[in-house]
PDB file of C-alpha atoms in Angstrom:
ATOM      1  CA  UNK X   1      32.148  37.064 -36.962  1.00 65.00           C
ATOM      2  CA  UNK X   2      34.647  35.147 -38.800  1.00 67.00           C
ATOM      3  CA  UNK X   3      33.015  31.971 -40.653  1.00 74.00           C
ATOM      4  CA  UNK X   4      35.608  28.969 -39.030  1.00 93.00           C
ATOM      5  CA  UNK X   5      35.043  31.152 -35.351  1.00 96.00           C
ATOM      6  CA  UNK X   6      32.933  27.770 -34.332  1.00 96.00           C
ATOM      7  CA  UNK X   7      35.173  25.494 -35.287  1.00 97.00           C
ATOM      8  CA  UNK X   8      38.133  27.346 -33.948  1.00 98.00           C
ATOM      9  CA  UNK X   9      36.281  27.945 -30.248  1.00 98.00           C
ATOM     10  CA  UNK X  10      35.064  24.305 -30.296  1.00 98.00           C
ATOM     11  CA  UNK X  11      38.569  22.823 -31.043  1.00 98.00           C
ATOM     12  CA  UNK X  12      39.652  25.023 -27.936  1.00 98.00           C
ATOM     13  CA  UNK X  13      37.125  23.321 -25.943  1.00 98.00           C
ATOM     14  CA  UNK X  14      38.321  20.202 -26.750  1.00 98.00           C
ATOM     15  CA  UNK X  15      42.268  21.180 -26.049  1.00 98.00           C
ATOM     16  CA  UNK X  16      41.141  22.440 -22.951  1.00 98.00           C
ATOM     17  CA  UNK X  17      39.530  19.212 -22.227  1.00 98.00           C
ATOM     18  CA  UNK X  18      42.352  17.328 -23.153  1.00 98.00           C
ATOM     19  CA  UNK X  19      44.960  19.093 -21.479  1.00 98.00           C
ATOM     20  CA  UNK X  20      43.373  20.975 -18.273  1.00 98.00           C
ATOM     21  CA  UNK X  21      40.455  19.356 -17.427  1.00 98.00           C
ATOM     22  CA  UNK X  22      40.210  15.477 -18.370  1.00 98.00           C
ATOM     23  CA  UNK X  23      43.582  14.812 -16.664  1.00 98.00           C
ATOM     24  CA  UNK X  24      42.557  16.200 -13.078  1.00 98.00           C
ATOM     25  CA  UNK X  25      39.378  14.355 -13.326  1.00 98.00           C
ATOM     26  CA  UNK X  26      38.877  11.998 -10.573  1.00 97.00           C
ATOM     27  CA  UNK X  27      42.697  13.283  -9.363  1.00 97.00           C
ATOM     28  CA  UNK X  28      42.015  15.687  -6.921  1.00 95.00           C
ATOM     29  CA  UNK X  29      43.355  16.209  -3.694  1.00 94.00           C
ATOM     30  CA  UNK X  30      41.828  18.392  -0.883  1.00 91.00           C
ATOM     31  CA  UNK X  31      44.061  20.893  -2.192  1.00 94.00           C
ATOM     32  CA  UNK X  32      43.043  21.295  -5.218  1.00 96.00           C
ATOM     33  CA  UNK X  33      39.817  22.400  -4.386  1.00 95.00           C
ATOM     34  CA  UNK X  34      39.219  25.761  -2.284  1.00 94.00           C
ATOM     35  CA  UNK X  35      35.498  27.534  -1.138  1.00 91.00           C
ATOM     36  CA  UNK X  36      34.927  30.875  -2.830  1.00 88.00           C
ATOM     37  CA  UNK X  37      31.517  31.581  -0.979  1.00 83.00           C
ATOM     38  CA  UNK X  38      29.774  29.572   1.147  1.00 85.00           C
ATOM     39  CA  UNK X  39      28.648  26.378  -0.339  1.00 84.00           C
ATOM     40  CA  UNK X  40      30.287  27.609  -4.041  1.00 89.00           C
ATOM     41  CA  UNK X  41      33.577  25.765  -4.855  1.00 94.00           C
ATOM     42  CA  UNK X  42      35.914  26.171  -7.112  1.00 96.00           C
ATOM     43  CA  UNK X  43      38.872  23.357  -8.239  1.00 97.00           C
ATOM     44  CA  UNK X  44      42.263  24.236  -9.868  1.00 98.00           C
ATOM     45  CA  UNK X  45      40.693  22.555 -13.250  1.00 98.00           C
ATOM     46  CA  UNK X  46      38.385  25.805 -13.339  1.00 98.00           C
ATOM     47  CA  UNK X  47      41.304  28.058 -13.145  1.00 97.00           C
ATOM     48  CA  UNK X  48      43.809  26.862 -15.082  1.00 98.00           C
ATOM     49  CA  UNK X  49      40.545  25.773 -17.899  1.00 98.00           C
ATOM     50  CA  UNK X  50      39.442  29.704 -17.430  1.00 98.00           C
ATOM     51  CA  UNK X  51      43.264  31.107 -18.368  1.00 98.00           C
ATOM     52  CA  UNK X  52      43.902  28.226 -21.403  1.00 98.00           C
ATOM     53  CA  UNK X  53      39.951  29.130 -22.731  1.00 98.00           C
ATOM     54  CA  UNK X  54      40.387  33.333 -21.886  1.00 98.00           C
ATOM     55  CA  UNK X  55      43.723  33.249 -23.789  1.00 98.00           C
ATOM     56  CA  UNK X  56      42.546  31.397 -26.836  1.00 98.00           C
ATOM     57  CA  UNK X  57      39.307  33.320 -27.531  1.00 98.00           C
ATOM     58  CA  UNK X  58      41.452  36.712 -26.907  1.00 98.00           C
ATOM     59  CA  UNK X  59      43.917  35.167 -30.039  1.00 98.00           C
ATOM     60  CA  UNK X  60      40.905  34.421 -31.896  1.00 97.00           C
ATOM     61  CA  UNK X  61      39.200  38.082 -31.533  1.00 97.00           C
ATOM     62  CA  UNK X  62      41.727  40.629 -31.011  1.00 97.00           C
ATOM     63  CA  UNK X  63      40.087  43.055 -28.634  1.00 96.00           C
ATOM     64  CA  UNK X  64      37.761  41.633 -27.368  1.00 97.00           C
ATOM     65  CA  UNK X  65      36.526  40.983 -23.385  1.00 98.00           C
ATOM     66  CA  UNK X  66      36.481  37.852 -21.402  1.00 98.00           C
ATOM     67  CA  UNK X  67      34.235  37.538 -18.668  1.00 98.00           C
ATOM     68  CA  UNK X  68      34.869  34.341 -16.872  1.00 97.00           C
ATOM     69  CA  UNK X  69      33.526  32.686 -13.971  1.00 97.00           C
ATOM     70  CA  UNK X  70      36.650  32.558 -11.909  1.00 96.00           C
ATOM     71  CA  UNK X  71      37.780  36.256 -13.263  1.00 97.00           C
ATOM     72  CA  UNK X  72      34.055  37.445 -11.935  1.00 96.00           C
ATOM     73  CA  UNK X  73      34.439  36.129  -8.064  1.00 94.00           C
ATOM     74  CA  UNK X  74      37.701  37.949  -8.107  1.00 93.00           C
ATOM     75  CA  UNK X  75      35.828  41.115  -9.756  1.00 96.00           C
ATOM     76  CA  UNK X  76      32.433  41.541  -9.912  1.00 95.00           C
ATOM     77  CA  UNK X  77      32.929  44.718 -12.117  1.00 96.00           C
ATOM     78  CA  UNK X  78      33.622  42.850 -15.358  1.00 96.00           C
ATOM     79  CA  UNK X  79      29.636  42.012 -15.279  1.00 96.00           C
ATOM     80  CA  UNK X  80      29.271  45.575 -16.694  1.00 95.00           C
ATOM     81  CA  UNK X  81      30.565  44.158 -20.003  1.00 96.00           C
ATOM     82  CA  UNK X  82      27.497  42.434 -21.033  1.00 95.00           C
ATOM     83  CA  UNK X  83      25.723  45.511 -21.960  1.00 91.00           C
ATOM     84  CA  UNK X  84      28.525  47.205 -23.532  1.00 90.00           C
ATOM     85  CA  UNK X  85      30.042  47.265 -27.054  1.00 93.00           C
ATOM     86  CA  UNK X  86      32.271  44.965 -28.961  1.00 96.00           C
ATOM     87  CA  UNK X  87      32.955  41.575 -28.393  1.00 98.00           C
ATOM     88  CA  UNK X  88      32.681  40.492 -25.190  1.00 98.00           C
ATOM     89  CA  UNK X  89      32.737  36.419 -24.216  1.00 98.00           C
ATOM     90  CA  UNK X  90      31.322  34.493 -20.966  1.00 98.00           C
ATOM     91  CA  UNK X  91      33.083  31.813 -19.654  1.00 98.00           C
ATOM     92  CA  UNK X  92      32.166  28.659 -18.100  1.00 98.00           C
ATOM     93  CA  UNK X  93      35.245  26.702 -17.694  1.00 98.00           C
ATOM     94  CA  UNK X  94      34.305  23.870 -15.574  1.00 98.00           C
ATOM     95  CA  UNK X  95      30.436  23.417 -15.204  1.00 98.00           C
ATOM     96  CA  UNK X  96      28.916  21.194 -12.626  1.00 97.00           C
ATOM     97  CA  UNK X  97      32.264  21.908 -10.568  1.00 97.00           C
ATOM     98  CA  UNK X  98      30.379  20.000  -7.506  1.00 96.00           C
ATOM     99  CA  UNK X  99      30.150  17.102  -9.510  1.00 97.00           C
ATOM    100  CA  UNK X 100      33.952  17.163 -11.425  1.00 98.00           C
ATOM    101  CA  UNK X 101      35.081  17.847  -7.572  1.00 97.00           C
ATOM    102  CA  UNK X 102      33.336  14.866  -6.203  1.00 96.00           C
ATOM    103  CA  UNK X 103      34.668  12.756  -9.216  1.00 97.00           C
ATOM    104  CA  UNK X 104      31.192  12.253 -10.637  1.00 97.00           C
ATOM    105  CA  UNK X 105      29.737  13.055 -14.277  1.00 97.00           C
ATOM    106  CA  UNK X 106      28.158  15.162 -16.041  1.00 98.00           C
ATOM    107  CA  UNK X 107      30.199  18.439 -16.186  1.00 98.00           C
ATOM    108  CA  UNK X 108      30.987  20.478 -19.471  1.00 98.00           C
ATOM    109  CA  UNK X 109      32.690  23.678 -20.216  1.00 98.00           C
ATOM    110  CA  UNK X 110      31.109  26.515 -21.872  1.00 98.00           C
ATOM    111  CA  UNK X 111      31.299  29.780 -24.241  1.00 98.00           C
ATOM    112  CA  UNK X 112      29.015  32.400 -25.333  1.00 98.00           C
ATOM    113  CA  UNK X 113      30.022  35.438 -27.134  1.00 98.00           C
ATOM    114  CA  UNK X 114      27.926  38.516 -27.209  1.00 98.00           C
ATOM    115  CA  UNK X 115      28.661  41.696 -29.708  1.00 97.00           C
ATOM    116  CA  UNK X 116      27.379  44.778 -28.544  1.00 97.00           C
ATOM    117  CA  UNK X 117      25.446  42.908 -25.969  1.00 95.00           C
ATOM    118  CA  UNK X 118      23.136  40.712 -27.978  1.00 96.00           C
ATOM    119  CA  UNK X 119      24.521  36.876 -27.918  1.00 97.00           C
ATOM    120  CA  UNK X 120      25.488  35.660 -31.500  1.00 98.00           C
ATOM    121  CA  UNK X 121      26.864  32.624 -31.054  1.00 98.00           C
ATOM    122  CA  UNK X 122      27.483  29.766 -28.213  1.00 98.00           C
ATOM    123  CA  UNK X 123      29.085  26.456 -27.306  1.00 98.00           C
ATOM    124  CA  UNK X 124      28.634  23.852 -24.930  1.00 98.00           C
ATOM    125  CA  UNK X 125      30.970  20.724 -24.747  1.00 98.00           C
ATOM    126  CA  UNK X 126      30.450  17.644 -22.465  1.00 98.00           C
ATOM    127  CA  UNK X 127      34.124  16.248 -22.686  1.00 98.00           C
ATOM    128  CA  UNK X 128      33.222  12.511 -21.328  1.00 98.00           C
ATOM    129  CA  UNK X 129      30.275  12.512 -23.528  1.00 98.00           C
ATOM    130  CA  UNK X 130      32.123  13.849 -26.261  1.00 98.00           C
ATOM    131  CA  UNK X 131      29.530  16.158 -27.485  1.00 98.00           C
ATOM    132  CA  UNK X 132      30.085  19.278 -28.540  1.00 98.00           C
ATOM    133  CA  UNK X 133      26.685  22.076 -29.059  1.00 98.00           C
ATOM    134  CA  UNK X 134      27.088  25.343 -31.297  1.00 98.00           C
ATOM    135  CA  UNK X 135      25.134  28.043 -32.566  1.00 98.00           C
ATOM    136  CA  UNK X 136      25.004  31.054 -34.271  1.00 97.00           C
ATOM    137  CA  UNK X 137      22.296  33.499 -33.875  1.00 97.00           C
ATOM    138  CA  UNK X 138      20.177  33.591 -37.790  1.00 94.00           C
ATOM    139  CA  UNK X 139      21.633  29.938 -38.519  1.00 95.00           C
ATOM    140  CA  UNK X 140      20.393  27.733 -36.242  1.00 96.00           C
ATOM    141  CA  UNK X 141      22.416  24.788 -33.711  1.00 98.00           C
ATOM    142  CA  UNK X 142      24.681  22.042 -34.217  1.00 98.00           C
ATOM    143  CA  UNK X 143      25.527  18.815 -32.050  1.00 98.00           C
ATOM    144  CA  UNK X 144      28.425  17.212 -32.912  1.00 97.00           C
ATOM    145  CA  UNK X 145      28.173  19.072 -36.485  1.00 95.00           C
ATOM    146  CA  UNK X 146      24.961  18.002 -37.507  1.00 97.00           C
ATOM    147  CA  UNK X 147      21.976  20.627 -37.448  1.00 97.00           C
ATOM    148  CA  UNK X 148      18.871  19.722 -35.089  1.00 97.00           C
ATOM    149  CA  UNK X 149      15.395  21.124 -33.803  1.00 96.00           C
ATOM    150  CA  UNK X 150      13.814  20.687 -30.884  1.00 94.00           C
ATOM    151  CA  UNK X 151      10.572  18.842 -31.059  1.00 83.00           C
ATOM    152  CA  UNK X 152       7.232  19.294 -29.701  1.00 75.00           C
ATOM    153  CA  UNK X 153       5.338  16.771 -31.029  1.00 69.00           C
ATOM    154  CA  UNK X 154       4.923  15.163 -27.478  1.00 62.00           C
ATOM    155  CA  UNK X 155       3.575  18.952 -25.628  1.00 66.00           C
ATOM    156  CA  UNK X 156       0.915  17.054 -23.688  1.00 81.00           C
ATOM    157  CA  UNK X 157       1.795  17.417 -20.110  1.00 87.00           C
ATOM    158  CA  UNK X 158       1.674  13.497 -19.687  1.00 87.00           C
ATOM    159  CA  UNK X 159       3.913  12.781 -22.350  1.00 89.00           C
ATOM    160  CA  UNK X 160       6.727  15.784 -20.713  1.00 93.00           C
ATOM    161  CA  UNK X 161       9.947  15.038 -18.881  1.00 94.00           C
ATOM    162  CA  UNK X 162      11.883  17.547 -17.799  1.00 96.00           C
ATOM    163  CA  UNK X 163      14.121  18.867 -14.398  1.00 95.00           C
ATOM    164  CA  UNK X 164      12.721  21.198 -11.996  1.00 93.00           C
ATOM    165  CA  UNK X 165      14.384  20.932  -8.479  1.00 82.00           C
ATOM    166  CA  UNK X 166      12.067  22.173  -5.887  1.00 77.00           C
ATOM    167  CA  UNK X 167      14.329  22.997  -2.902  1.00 78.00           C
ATOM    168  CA  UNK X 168      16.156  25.793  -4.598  1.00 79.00           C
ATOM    169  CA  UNK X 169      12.779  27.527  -5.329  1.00 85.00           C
ATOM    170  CA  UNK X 170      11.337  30.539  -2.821  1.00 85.00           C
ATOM    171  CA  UNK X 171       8.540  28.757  -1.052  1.00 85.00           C
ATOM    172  CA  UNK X 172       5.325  29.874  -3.082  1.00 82.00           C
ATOM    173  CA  UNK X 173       7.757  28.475  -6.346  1.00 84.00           C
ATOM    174  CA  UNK X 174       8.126  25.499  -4.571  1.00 85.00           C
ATOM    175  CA  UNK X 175       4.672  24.276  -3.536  1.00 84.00           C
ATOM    176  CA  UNK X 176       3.316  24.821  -7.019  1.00 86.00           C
ATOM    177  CA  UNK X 177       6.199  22.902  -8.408  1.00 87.00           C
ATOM    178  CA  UNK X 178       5.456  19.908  -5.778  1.00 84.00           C
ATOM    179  CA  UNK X 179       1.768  19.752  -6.324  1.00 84.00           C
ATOM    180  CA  UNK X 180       1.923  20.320 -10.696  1.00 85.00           C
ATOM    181  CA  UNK X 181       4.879  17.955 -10.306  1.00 83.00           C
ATOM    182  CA  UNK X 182       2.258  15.049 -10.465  1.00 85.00           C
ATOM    183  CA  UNK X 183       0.542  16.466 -14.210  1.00 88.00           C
ATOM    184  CA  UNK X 184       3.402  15.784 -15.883  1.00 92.00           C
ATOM    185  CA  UNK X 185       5.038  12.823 -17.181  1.00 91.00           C
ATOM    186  CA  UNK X 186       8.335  12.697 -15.106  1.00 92.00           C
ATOM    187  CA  UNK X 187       9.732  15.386 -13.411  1.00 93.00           C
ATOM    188  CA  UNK X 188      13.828  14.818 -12.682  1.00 93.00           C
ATOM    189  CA  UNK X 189      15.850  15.430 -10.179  1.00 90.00           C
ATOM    190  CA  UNK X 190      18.303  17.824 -11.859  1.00 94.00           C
ATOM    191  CA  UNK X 191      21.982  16.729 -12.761  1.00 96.00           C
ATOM    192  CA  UNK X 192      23.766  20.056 -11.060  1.00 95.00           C
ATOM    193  CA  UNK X 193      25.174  20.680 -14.529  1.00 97.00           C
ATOM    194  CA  UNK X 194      23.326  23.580 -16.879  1.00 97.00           C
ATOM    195  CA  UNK X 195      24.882  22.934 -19.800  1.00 98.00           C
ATOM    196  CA  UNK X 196      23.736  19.008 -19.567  1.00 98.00           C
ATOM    197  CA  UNK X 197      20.412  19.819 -18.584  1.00 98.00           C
ATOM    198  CA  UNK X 198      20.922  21.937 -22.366  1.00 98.00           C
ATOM    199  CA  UNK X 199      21.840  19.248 -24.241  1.00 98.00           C
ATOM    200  CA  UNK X 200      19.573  17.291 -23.343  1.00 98.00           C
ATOM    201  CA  UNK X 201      16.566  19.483 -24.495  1.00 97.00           C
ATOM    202  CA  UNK X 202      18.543  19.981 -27.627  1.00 97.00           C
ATOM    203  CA  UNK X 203      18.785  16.093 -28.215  1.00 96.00           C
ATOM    204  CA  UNK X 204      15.392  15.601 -26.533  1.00 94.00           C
ATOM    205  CA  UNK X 205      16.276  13.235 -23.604  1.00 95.00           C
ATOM    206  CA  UNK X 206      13.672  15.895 -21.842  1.00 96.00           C
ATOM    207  CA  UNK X 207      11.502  18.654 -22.975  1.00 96.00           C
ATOM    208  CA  UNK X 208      12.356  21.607 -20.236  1.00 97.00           C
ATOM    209  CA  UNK X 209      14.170  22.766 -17.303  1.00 97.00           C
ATOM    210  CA  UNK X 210      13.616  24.844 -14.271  1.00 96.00           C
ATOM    211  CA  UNK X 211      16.238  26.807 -12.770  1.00 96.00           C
ATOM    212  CA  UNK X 212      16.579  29.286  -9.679  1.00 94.00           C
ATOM    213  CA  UNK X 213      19.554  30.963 -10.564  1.00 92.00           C
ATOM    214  CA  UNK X 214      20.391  32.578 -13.290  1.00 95.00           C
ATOM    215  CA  UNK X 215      24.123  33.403 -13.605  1.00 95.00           C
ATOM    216  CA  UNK X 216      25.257  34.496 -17.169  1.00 97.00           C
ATOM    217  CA  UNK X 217      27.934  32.072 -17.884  1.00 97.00           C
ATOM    218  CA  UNK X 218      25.306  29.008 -16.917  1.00 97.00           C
ATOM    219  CA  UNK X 219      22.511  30.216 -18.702  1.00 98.00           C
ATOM    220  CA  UNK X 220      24.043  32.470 -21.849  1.00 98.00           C
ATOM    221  CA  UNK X 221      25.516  29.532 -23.638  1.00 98.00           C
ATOM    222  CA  UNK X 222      22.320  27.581 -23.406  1.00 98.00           C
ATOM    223  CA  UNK X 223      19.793  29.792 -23.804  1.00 98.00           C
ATOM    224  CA  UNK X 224      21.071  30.535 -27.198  1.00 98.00           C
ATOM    225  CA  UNK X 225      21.525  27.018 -28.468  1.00 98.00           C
ATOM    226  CA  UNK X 226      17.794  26.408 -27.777  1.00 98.00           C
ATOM    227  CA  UNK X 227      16.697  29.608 -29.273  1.00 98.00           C
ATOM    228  CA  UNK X 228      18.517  28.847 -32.286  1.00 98.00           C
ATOM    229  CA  UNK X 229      17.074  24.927 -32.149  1.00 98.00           C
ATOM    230  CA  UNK X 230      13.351  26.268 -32.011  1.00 97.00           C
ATOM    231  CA  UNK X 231      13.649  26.491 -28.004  1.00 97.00           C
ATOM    232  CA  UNK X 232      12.649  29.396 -25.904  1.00 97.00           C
ATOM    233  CA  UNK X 233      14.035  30.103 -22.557  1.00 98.00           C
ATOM    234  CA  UNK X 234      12.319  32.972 -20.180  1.00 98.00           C
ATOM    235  CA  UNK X 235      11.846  34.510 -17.019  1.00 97.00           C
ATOM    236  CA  UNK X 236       8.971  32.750 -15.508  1.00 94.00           C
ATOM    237  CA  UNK X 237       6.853  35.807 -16.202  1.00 94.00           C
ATOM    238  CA  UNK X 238       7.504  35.371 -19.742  1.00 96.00           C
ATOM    239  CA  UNK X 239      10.310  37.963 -20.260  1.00 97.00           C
ATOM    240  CA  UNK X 240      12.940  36.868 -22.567  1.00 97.00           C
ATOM    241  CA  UNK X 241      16.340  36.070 -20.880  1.00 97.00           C
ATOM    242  CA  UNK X 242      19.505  38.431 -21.200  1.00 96.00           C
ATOM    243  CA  UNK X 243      23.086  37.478 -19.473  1.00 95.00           C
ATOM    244  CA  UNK X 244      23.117  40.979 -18.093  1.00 95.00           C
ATOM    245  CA  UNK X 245      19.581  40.817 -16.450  1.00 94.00           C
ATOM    246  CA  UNK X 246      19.834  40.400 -12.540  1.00 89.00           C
ATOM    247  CA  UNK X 247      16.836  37.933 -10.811  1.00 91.00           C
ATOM    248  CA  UNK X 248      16.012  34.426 -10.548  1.00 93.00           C
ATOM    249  CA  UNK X 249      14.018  32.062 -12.179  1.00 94.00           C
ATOM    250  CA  UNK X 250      14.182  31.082 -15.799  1.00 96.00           C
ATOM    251  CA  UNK X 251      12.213  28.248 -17.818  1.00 97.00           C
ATOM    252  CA  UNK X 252      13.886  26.905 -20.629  1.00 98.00           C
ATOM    253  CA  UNK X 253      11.876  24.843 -22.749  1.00 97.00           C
ATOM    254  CA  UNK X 254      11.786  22.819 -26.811  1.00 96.00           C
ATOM    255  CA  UNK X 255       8.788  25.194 -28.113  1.00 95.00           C
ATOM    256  CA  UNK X 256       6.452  27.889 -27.218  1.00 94.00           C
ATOM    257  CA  UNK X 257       3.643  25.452 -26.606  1.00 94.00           C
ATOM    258  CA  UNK X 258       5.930  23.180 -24.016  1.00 95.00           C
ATOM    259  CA  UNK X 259       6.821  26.425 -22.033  1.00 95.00           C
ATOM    260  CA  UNK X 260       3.103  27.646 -21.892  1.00 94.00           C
ATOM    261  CA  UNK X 261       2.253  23.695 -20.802  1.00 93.00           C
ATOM    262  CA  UNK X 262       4.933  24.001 -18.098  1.00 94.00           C
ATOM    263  CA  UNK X 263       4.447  27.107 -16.950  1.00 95.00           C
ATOM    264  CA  UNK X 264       0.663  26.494 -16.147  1.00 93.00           C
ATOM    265  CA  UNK X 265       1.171  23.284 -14.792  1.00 93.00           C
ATOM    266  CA  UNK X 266       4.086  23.926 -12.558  1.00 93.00           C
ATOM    267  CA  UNK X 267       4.634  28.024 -11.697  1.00 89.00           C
ATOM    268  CA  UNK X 268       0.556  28.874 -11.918  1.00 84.00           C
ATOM    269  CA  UNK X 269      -1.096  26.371 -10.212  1.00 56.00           C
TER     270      UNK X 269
END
């Protein structure tokens, strides 16, 4: 991987930002946003963000594969990528599309690039928040350029904040959430973005977060800027996530020790 391929991706982000995404913000009309699937929207800041960000990383890597959010509900056959060789990148161009629809923050737009299937390096930037994650597998994560670690100095259940949002969880899921809810410290509501609810376990506005789903382009981007923090984010039976692994559930949290605290207090109980 080319050394300036973080800076070059991130200053794509930001373009995008600029000229896609930023100026349809809170300028929608009802025709600028269409349903793909029943209760899963999609805005013409998605598209036109998913062709700017495809073309650019296809000029950065000659070759390689995009698989992008918006290209994927058209074909569902590009998901064979992410086990396959070369470069291949996942695309999040608007996420938290709910919230950019309804005119509401946070939303950010997101990259991951995977060679030969294993993820080597990712990016998550929250344009109104100007703040911009990136990592590369073997050299640790980067917020707005400076290097950081997640921190578990505060592990004890009591001292944890962090977003797990019952209703999406199959019912056995959900009672253990609702009655471990009360062990820990504050348990949030969940800001319908992924790669916010990754920054801020990266900056350490909370510890850990919950999720049901599991699509690649939410989760690749993330996972990887934790893991290279100090992070760890697995299936709730422990297994380490992959893009390309179909199921649900996935805890993401700063350290080993916060995930096992988690995990016992809120999917064991």
């Amino acid at each position: 991987m080319a050394d300036n391929l973080l800076d070059d991706v991130g200053v794509l982000l930001r373009e995008t930002a600029d000229q896609v995404v930023l100026p349809l913000f809170q300028k929608l009309d009802d025709s600028d946003v269409a349903e793909k699937a029943p209760g899963d929207i999609v805005t013409v800041a998605d598209r036109r963000a998913e062709e700017m960000i495809s073309a650019g990383l296809r000029r950065l890597l000659p070759g390689s594969v995009v698989v992008g959010e918006e290209a994927v509900a058209e074909d569902q056959g590009l998901l064979r990528h992410l086990r396959g060789s070369g470069d291949v990148w996942l695309v999040d161009p608007v996420d938290g599309t709910a919230n950019f629809a309804a005119g509401r923050r946070p939303f950010a737009l997101m990259v991951a690039l995977l060679t030969d299937g294993r993820p080597v390096a990712s990016w998550v930037f929250d344009p109104l928040a100007d703040t911009l994650a990136t990592a590369r597998a073997g050299e640790g994560t980067y917020v707005d350029g400076h290097p950081i670690r997640t921190d578990d100095a505060s592990a004890e259940l009591a001292q944890l904040r962090g977003m797990a949002i019952a209703r999406f969880l199959p019912s056995a899921n959900r009672d253990r959430v609702r009655a471990g809810g009360d062990r820990i410290g504050e348990l949030l509501p969940g800001q319908h973005c992924a790669g916010r609810e990754y920054l801020d376990i990266l900056v350490g506005r909370q510890q850990f977060a919950v999720f049901w789903r599991t699509l690649p382009w939410d989760h690749a981007p993330g996972a990887l800027l934790v893991r290279c923090a100090g992070g760890v984010a697995r299936r709730f039976d422990g297994t380490e996530y992959h893009a390309a692994d179909e199921g649900y559930g996935l805890l993401v949290a700063a350290s080993d020790r916060i995930w096992d605290e988690v995990r016992a207090a809120l999917l064991d109980s």
